[in-house]
Short mmCIF file of C-alpha atoms in Angstrom, two decimals:
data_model
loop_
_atom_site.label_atom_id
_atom_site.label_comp_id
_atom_site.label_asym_id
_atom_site.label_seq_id
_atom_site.Cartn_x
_atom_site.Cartn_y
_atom_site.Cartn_z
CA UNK E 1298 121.36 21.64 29.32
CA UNK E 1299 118.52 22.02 25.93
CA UNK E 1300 118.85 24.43 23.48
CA UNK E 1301 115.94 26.53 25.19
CA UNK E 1302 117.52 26.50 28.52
CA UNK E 1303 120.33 27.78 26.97
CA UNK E 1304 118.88 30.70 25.16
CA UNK E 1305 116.79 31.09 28.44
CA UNK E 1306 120.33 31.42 30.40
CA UNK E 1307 121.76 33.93 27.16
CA UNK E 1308 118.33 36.14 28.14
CA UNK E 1309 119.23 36.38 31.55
CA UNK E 1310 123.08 37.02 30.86
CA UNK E 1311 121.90 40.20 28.58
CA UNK E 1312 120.14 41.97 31.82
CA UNK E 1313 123.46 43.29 33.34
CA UNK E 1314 124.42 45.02 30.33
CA UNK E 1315 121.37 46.77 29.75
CA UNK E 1316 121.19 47.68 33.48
CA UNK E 1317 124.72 48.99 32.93
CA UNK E 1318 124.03 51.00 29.75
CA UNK E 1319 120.79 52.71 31.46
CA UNK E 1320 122.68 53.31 34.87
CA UNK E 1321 125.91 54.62 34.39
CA UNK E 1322 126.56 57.96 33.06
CA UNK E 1323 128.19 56.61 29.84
CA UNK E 1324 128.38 60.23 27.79
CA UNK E 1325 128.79 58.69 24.32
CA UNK E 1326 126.74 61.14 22.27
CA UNK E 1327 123.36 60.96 20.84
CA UNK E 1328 121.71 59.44 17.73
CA UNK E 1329 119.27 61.16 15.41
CA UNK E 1330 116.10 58.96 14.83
CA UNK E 1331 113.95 61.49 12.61
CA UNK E 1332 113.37 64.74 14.59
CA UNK E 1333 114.28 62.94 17.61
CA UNK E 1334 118.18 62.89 19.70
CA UNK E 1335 118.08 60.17 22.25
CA UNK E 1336 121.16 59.02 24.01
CA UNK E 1337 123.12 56.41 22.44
CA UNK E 1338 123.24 54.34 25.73
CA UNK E 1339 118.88 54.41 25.16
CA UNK E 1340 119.38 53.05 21.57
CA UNK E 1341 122.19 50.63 22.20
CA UNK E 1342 119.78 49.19 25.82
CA UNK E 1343 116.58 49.22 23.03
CA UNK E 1344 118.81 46.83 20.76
CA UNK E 1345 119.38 44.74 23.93
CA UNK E 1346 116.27 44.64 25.45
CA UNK E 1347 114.17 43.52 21.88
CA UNK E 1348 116.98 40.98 21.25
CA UNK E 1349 116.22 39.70 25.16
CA UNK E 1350 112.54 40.02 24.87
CA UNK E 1351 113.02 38.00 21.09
CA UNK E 1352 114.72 34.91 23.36
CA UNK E 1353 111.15 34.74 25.20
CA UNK E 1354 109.55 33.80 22.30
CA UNK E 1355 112.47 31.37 20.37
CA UNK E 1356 113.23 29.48 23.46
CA UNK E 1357 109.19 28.63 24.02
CA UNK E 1358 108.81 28.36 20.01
CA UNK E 1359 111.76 25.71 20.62
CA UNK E 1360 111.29 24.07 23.61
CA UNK E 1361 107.64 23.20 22.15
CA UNK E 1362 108.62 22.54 18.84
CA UNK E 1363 111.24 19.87 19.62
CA UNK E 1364 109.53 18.70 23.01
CA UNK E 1365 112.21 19.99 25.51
CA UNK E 1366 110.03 21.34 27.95
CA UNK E 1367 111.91 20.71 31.40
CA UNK E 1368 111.19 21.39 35.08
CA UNK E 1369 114.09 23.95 35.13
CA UNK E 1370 112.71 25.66 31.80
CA UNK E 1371 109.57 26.20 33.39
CA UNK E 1372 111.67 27.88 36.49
CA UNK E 1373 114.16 29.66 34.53
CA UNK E 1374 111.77 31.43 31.63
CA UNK E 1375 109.47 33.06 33.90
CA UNK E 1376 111.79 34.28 36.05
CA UNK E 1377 114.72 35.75 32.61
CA UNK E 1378 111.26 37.17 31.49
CA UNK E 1379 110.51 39.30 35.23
CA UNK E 1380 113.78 40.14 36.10
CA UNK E 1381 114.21 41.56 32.22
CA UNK E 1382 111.03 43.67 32.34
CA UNK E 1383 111.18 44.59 35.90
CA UNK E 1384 114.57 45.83 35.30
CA UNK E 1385 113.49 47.68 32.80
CA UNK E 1386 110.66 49.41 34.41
CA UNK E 1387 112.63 50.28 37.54
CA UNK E 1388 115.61 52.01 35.05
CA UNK E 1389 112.89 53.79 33.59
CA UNK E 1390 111.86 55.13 36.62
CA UNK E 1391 115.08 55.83 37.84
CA UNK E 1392 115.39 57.66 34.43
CA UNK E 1393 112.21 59.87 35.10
CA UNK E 1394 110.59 57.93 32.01
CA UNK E 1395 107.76 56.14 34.06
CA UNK E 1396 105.95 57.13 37.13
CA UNK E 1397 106.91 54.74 40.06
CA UNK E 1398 103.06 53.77 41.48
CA UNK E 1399 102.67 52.27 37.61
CA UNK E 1400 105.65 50.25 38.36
CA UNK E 1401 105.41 49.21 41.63
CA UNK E 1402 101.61 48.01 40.59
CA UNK E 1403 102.72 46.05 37.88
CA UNK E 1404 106.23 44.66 39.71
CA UNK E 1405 103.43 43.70 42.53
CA UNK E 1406 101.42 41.77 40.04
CA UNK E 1407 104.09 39.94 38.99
CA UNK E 1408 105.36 38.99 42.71
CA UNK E 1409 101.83 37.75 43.58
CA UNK E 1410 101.31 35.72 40.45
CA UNK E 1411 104.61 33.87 41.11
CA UNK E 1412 103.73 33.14 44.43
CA UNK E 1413 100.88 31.74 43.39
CA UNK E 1414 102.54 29.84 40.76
CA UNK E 1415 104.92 28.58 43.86
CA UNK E 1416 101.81 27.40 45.56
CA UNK E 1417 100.53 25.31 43.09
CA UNK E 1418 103.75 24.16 42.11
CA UNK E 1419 104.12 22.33 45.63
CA UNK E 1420 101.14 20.85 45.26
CA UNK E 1421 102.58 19.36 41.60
CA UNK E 1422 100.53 22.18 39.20
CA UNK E 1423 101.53 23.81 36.40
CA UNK E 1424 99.70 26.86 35.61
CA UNK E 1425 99.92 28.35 32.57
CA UNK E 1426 100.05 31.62 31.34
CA UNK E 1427 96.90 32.68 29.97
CA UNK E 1428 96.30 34.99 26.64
CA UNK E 1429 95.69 37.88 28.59
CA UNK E 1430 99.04 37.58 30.21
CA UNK E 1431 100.68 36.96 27.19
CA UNK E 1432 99.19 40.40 25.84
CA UNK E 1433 100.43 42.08 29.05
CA UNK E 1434 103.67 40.84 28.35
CA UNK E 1435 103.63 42.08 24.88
CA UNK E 1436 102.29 45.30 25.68
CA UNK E 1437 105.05 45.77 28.62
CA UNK E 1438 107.83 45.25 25.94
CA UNK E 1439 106.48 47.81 23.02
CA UNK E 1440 105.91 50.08 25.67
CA UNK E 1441 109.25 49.79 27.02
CA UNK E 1442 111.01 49.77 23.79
CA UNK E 1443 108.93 53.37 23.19
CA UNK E 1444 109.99 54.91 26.33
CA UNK E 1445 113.14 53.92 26.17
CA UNK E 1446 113.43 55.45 22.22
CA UNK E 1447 111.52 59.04 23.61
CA UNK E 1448 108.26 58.32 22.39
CA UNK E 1449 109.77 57.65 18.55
CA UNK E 1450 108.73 58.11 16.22
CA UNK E 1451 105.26 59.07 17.36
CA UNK E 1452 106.58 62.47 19.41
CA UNK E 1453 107.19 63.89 15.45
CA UNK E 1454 103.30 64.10 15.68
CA UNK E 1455 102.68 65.09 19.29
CA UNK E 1456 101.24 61.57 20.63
CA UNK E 1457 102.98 60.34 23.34
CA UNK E 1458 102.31 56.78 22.85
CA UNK E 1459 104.81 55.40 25.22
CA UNK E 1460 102.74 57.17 27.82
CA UNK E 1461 99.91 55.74 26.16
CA UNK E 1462 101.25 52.23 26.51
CA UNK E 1463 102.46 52.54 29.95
CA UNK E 1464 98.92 53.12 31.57
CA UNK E 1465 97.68 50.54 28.78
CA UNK E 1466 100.06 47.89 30.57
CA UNK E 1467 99.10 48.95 33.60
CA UNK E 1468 95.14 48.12 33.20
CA UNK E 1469 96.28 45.02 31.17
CA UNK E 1470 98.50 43.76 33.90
CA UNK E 1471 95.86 44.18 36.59
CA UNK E 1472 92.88 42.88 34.92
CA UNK E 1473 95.37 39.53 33.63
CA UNK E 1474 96.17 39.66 37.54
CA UNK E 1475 92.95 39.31 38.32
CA UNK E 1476 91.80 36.88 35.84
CA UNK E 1477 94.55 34.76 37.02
CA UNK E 1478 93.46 34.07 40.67
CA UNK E 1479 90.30 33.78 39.89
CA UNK E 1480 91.12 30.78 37.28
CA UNK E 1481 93.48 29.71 40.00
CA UNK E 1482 92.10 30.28 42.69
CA UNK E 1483 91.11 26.78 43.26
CA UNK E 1484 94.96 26.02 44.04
CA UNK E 1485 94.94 28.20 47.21
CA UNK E 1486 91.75 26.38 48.01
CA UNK E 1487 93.22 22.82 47.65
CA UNK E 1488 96.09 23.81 49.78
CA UNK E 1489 94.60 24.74 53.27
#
């Protein structure tokens, strides 16, 4: 196994520890991050998730870099990078952070683009991710990351950005959706 499908695998391994931390009832105190006390469990999953969501980007940077794209790359770094961020949004509804309908929107976009991808990967296509789904990605993570840190440090001035973000992933995620199929569409075509 490549360097990249290693890092890949090291992304996936970090998702049942932050599960854990945002799912138990671990009571270790709080820490201060200006005029805001979040639970240490929230800061300590944070630290987990950006390292996580980091591996995205090295293992592609890599993998590219070096020429080690593989067949089970391509399989395992979409999937590390759903099962990360749909973890995450389903803990943070679970929390009372995010509103489920946002989440079961986006978690729905992200079932149909696969199976798409899955289509087109039987008939020997690749289909890349386009910029607009890399931006939806991003977004996902910084709002994450913000909900998951109680809006710091923009709740010191009364924005509630991570709210902010949320619906901004939301209308991100659908319209990349949507752009997607219809760049792609040609794959369901080909395959009647």
């Amino acid at each position: 196994m490549n360097i990249p499908n290693k890092i890949t695998i090291s992304r996936i391994m970090l998702i049942p520890f932050f599960i854990l931390l945002l799912s138990y009832p671990f009571d270790w105190g709080t820490v201060s991050l200006g005029t805001t006390d979040i639970p240490l469990t929230h800061f300590i999953a944070v630290i987990i998730f950006a390292v996580a969501s980091a591996t995205d980007w090295l293992d592609g940077y890599y993998a590219r870099k070096y020429n080690l794209v593989t067949n089970l790359g391509k399989f395992l770094d979409p999937m590390a990078d759903k099962l990360l961020v749909s973890a995450a949004f389903i803990l943070l509804v679970a929390l009372g952070m995010a509103p489920a309908w946002i989440v079961i929107v986006i978690i729905s976009r992200e079932f149909a683009v696969t199976g798409l991808r899955l289509v087109a990967a039987g008939e020997g296509i690749v289909l890349a991710a386009g910029q607009l789904g890399k931006l939806k990605t991003v977004i996902q993570i910084v709002a994450i990351i913000v909900l998951l840190l109680h809006n710091f440090p923009f709740n010191s001035i009364g924005l509630p950005v991570g709210d902010i973000l949320l619906y901004a992933a939301l209308i991100i995620t659908v319209i990349s959706g949507i752009e997607y199929f219809i760049k792609n569409w040609h794959v369901m075509e080909d395959s009647k």
